[in-house]
C-alpha positions as a Python dict, from the first residue, in 0.01 Angstrom:
ca = {
    (1, 'M'): (0, 0, 0),
    (2, 'P'): (75, -190, 328),
    (3, 'P'): (-157, -480, 408),
    (4, 'K'): (-453, -415, 635),
    (5, 'R'): (-355, -480, 991),
    (6, 'Q'): (-517, -778, 1160),
    (7, 'I'): (-654, -691, 1503),
    (8, 'P'): (-646, -997, 1732),
    (9, 'T'): (-968, -1128, 1871),
    (10, 'V'): (-1038, -1393, 2128),
    (11, 'R'): (-1158, -1635, 1859),
    (12, 'L'): (-854, -1570, 1644),
    (13, 'R'): (-636, -1645, 1939),
    (14, 'R'): (-827, -1966, 2011),
    (15, 'L'): (-803, -2070, 1645),
    (16, 'A'): (-426, -2018, 1651),
    (17, 'A'): (-393, -2225, 1967),
    (18, 'E'): (-597, -2508, 1819),
    (19, 'L'): (-386, -2516, 1500),
    (20, 'R'): (-73, -2532, 1713),
    (21, 'R'): (-225, -2820, 1907),
    (22, 'L'): (-333, -3010, 1594),
    (23, 'R'): (11, -2978, 1439),
    (24, 'G'): (172, -3099, 1763),
    (25, 'A'): (-65, -3396, 1782),
    (26, 'S'): (31, -3483, 1424),
    (27, 'E'): (396, -3467, 1521),
    (28, 'L'): (478, -3231, 1243),
    (29, 'T'): (722, -2936, 1238),
    (30, 'R'): (638, -2615, 1052),
    (31, 'E'): (891, -2719, 790),
    (32, 'D'): (703, -3051, 748),
    (33, 'V'): (378, -2860, 695),
    (34, 'T'): (541, -2637, 440),
    (35, 'E'): (680, -2929, 247),
    (36, 'R'): (342, -3111, 232),
    (37, 'T'): (112, -2816, 175),
    (38, 'G'): (322, -2540, 20),
    (39, 'I'): (214, -2299, 294),
    (40, 'N'): (505, -2066, 362),
    (41, 'T'): (674, -2126, 697),
    (42, 'V'): (657, -1759, 793),
    (43, 'T'): (288, -1752, 705),
    (44, 'L'): (226, -2059, 916),
    (45, 'Y'): (410, -1900, 1212),
    (46, 'R'): (195, -1587, 1182),
    (47, 'I'): (-126, -1798, 1163),
    (48, 'E'): (-24, -2001, 1469),
    (49, 'T'): (52, -1685, 1671),
    (50, 'A'): (-276, -1508, 1582),
    (51, 'R'): (-93, -1238, 1377),
    (52, 'V'): (-297, -1305, 1068),
    (53, 'R'): (-634, -1470, 997),
    (54, 'P'): (-587, -1762, 762),
    (55, 'Q'): (-774, -1785, 434),
    (56, 'R'): (-1039, -2055, 424),
    (57, 'R'): (-848, -2261, 162),
    (58, 'T'): (-534, -2246, 378),
    (59, 'L'): (-720, -2366, 684),
    (60, 'L'): (-884, -2646, 490),
    (61, 'A'): (-541, -2758, 364),
    (62, 'L'): (-418, -2770, 724),
    (63, 'L'): (-724, -2959, 844),
    (64, 'D'): (-675, -3214, 565),
    (65, 'L'): (-312, -3257, 658),
    (66, 'Y'): (-391, -3305, 1023),
    (67, 'E'): (-675, -3550, 939),
    (68, 'V'): (-933, -3363, 1141),
    (69, 'H'): (-1269, -3536, 1160),
    (70, 'A'): (-1584, -3369, 1018),
    (71, 'S'): (-1748, -3258, 1347),
    (72, 'H'): (-1430, -3100, 1480),
    (73, 'R'): (-1354, -2954, 1137),
    (74, 'D'): (-1684, -2761, 1157),
    (75, 'E'): (-1593, -2626, 1497),
    (76, 'V'): (-1258, -2496, 1369),
    (77, 'L'): (-1418, -2339, 1063),
    (78, 'A'): (-1667, -2167, 1292),
    (79, 'L'): (-1371, -2017, 1479),
    (80, 'L'): (-1241, -1882, 1150),
    (81, 'Q'): (-1573, -1714, 1079),
    (82, 'G'): (-1594, -1574, 1431),
    (83, 'A'): (-1239, -1445, 1414),
    (84, 'K'): (-1357, -1162, 1193),
    (85, 'E'): (-1571, -1011, 1470),
    (86, 'Q'): (-1384, -730, 1639),
    (87, 'G'): (-1620, -606, 1910),
    (88, 'W'): (-1669, -232, 1907),
    (89, 'L'): (-1344, -130, 1729),
    (90, 'R'): (-1389, 190, 1530),
    (91, 'P'): (-1228, 267, 1191),
    (92, 'Y'): (-1001, 531, 1343),
    (93, 'H'): (-853, 273, 1582),
    (94, 'S'): (-624, 166, 1295),
    (95, 'E'): (-428, 485, 1373),
    (96, 'L'): (-364, 372, 1733),
    (97, 'P'): (-65, 157, 1834),
    (98, 'E'): (-112, -211, 1739),
    (99, 'Q'): (-87, -348, 2096),
    (100, 'Y'): (-338, -96, 2225),
    (101, 'T'): (-596, -186, 1964),
    (102, 'A'): (-533, -550, 2053),
    (103, 'Y'): (-596, -464, 2415),
    (104, 'I'): (-921, -281, 2325),
    (105, 'S'): (-1038, -589, 2132),
    (106, 'F'): (-963, -833, 2412),
    (107, 'E'): (-1120, -606, 2671),
    (108, 'S'): (-1440, -578, 2473),
    (109, 'E'): (-1470, -959, 2470),
    (110, 'A'): (-1353, -1026, 2827),
    (111, 'W'): (-1575, -1136, 3115),
    (112, 'E'): (-1359, -987, 3385),
    (113, 'V'): (-1039, -786, 3433),
    (114, 'R'): (-816, -755, 3738),
    (115, 'N'): (-615, -442, 3706),
    (116, 'Y'): (-338, -304, 3925),
    (117, 'E'): (-211, 53, 3867),
    (118, 'S'): (79, 213, 4050),
    (119, 'L'): (58, 567, 3913),
    (120, 'F'): (-268, 618, 3724),
    (121, 'I'): (-637, 575, 3768),
    (122, 'P'): (-731, 250, 3581),
    (123, 'G'): (-802, 336, 3217),
    (124, 'V'): (-1161, 207, 3198),
    (125, 'L'): (-1246, 423, 3509),
    (126, 'Q'): (-1090, 746, 3383),
    (127, 'T'): (-1289, 1058, 3297),
    (128, 'G'): (-1227, 1226, 2960),
    (129, 'D'): (-1045, 1521, 3111),
    (130, 'Y'): (-822, 1302, 3328),
    (131, 'A'): (-740, 1083, 3029),
    (132, 'R'): (-654, 1386, 2817),
    (133, 'A'): (-420, 1519, 3086),
    (134, 'V'): (-252, 1179, 3126),
    (135, 'I'): (-202, 1136, 2752),
    (136, 'K'): (-66, 1487, 2708),
    (137, 'G'): (173, 1443, 2996),
    (138, 'T'): (301, 1099, 2898),
    (139, 'L'): (319, 1169, 2521),
    (140, 'P'): (452, 1526, 2502),
    (141, 'M'): (542, 1486, 2134),
    (142, 'A'): (198, 1364, 2022),
    (143, 'T'): (-13, 1584, 1795),
    (144, 'V'): (-345, 1725, 1904),
    (145, 'E'): (-522, 1481, 1669),
    (146, 'A'): (-332, 1182, 1809),
    (147, 'V'): (-410, 1288, 2165),
    (148, 'E'): (-784, 1324, 2091),
    (149, 'Q'): (-797, 985, 1915),
    (150, 'R'): (-658, 821, 2230),
    (151, 'V'): (-890, 1015, 2457),
    (152, 'Q'): (-1190, 911, 2246),
    (153, 'A'): (-1079, 545, 2253),
    (154, 'R'): (-1032, 555, 2631),
    (155, 'V'): (-1373, 716, 2689),
    (156, 'E'): (-1545, 471, 2452),
    (157, 'R'): (-1388, 184, 2637),
    (158, 'K'): (-1626, 262, 2929),
    (159, 'A'): (-1908, 113, 2722),
    (160, 'V'): (-1799, -231, 2843),
    (161, 'L'): (-1931, -132, 3191),
    (162, 'A'): (-2276, -58, 3052),
    (163, 'K'): (-2334, -375, 2847),
    (164, 'K'): (-2620, -610, 2920),
    (165, 'E'): (-2356, -839, 3072),
    (166, 'P'): (-2112, -574, 3194),
    (167, 'L'): (-1740, -633, 3229),
    (168, 'R'): (-1653, -723, 3588),
    (169, 'V'): (-1374, -496, 3703),
    (170, 'W'): (-1153, -543, 4013),
    (171, 'A'): (-913, -255, 4021),
    (172, 'I'): (-636, -189, 4273),
    (173, 'M'): (-435, 139, 4284),
    (174, 'D'): (-149, 258, 4480),
    (175, 'E'): (-247, 562, 4688),
    (176, 'A'): (1, 766, 4486),
    (177, 'A'): (-244, 763, 4193),
    (178, 'L'): (-495, 956, 4406),
    (179, 'H'): (-256, 1224, 4521),
    (180, 'R'): (-94, 1312, 4190),
    (181, 'T'): (-285, 1617, 4068),
    (182, 'V'): (-327, 1520, 3704),
    (183, 'G'): (-489, 1802, 3506),
    (184, 'G'): (-535, 2029, 3809),
    (185, 'P'): (-759, 2020, 4117),
    (186, 'K'): (-1087, 2046, 3923),
    (187, 'V'): (-1007, 1754, 3695),
    (188, 'M'): (-896, 1541, 3991),
    (189, 'R'): (-1206, 1628, 4190),
    (190, 'E'): (-1431, 1523, 3904),
    (191, 'Q'): (-1221, 1204, 3866),
    (192, 'M'): (-1260, 1120, 4234),
    (193, 'E'): (-1635, 1182, 4219),
    (194, 'H'): (-1656, 957, 3918),
    (195, 'L'): (-1470, 679, 4106),
    (196, 'A'): (-1704, 716, 4403),
    (197, 'Q'): (-1999, 680, 4165),
    (198, 'V'): (-1878, 374, 3975),
    (199, 'T'): (-1775, 185, 4288),
    (200, 'G'): (-2149, 170, 4370),
    (201, 'E'): (-2197, -60, 4071),
    (202, 'P'): (-2208, -432, 4159),
    (203, 'H'): (-1965, -522, 3884),
    (204, 'V'): (-1692, -276, 3991),
    (205, 'T'): (-1469, -333, 4292),
    (206, 'L'): (-1206, -70, 4375),
    (207, 'Q'): (-926, -92, 4638),
    (208, 'V'): (-637, 138, 4726),
    (209, 'I'): (-303, 27, 4873),
    (210, 'P'): (-225, 296, 5135),
    (211, 'F'): (116, 451, 5178),
    (212, 'S'): (122, 291, 5524),
    (213, 'A'): (138, -60, 5362),
    (214, 'G'): (504, 12, 5275),
    (215, 'A'): (671, -193, 5003),
    (216, 'H'): (437, -423, 4809),
    (217, 'A'): (441, -664, 4508),
    (218, 'G'): (298, -409, 4265),
    (219, 'M'): (576, -155, 4293),
    (220, 'P'): (763, -283, 3986),
    (221, 'G'): (470, -181, 3759),
    (222, 'S'): (112, -207, 3644),
    (223, 'F'): (-60, -513, 3490),
    (224, 'V'): (-397, -638, 3379),
    (225, 'L'): (-531, -997, 3403),
    (226, 'M'): (-814, -1070, 3158),
    (227, 'G'): (-1052, -1359, 3200),
    (228, 'F'): (-1308, -1478, 2941),
    (229, 'A'): (-1650, -1641, 2986),
    (230, 'D'): (-1561, -1946, 2769),
    (231, 'K'): (-1315, -2169, 2954),
    (232, 'E'): (-1166, -2258, 2616),
    (233, 'D'): (-1017, -1909, 2610),
    (234, 'P'): (-730, -1900, 2861),
    (235, 'E'): (-657, -1592, 3071),
    (236, 'L'): (-429, -1324, 2938),
    (237, 'V'): (-183, -1087, 3106),
    (238, 'Y'): (-122, -741, 2967),
    (239, 'L'): (182, -531, 3063),
    (240, 'D'): (222, -164, 2967),
    (241, 'S'): (569, -16, 3019),
    (242, 'M'): (819, 236, 2879),
    (243, 'A'): (982, -56, 2691),
    (244, 'G'): (658, -139, 2514),
    (245, 'D'): (335, -331, 2560),
    (246, 'L'): (339, -702, 2608),
    (247, 'F'): (79, -989, 2627),
    (248, 'L'): (167, -1304, 2819),
    (249, 'E'): (-31, -1626, 2771),
    (250, 'A'): (185, -1893, 2932),
    (251, 'E'): (6, -2062, 3223),
    (252, 'I'): (300, -2000, 3452),
    (253, 'D'): (285, -1626, 3384),
    (254, 'V'): (-89, -1608, 3429),
    (255, 'R'): (-60, -1794, 3762),
    (256, 'R'): (226, -1570, 3878),
    (257, 'Y'): (28, -1251, 3816),
    (258, 'G'): (-282, -1403, 3970),
    (259, 'V'): (-93, -1471, 4293),
    (260, 'M'): (54, -1123, 4280),
    (261, 'F'): (-293, -970, 4247),
    (262, 'D'): (-421, -1175, 4541),
    (263, 'N'): (-128, -1047, 4747),
    (264, 'L'): (-209, -687, 4652),
    (265, 'R'): (-573, -738, 4733),
    (266, 'A'): (-484, -857, 5082),
    (267, 'Q'): (-264, -551, 5146),
    (268, 'A'): (-513, -295, 5010),
    (269, 'L'): (-785, -111, 5201),
    (270, 'S'): (-1123, -275, 5187),
    (271, 'P'): (-1364, -143, 4922),
    (272, 'D'): (-1564, 48, 5194),
    (273, 'D'): (-1247, 209, 5334),
    (274, 'T'): (-1132, 289, 4983),
    (275, 'L'): (-1459, 465, 4911),
    (276, 'R'): (-1424, 669, 5230),
    (277, 'L'): (-1070, 770, 5132),
    (278, 'I'): (-1175, 879, 4785),
    (279, 'T'): (-1477, 1073, 4921),
    (280, 'T'): (-1250, 1247, 5170),
    (281, 'L'): (-998, 1349, 4911),
    (282, 'A'): (-1275, 1473, 4678),
    (283, 'S'): (-1418, 1687, 4958),
    (284, 'E'): (-1075, 1836, 5034),
    (285, 'M'): (-1035, 1932, 4670),
    (286, 'R'): (-1355, 2139, 4678),
}
């Protein structure tokens, strides 16, 4: 039986980063750590990249080797305990692609997301029928069960907008996403009406880049920037493409996509003009 898949969490990611930092401060290579502790080099790599959650005895061995003082040791052990918490992930999510379940986990813990989409309505703002049409169209070989699992996951993701401290969403779309009739006129009309409704929420900002803007920085593809309430948790970039999903953590990448998002925001219609456009298109579809 294959081992149970470890779903990344914000705390697991922070724990991995801290262990990398402690090893670096001790001026030890992974091979040095293996020699002194017996921890397999591959296992250490997986721990330091948040691919697995370390066992408590393994973590204690590392903290001993790095000569971590008592107060800081307690903080690191607390991260280990918190790393088990996986937000609102459901049991059936284990059937979803690994990177997508990782995205769901991070999104559930994020404080804000800045999302640019070139062809789709942003996932967290999609209706169930729109999501179903998108998934069927983009995954023509998927089984009915697989489609419904993804639809359910996408619909459940909207719960982050109804939390006591709701996720702050700033979404920008190319106008093309509004004109592509996904699922037929009725589905698109309901999707437009849903967008018009959610943009009235104080934690949701929606902008559209009009066709008249011409070429813009977002044309190469969609991306999501995630920010977390605790400043100890650095921002994260998520890319979804035909070549596969990818998370970027390097400061230079986060900064580059942040500048790109600001550029797109400047080229987009204002939130009020965006609402007027969406309302007009919804009316035309009636």
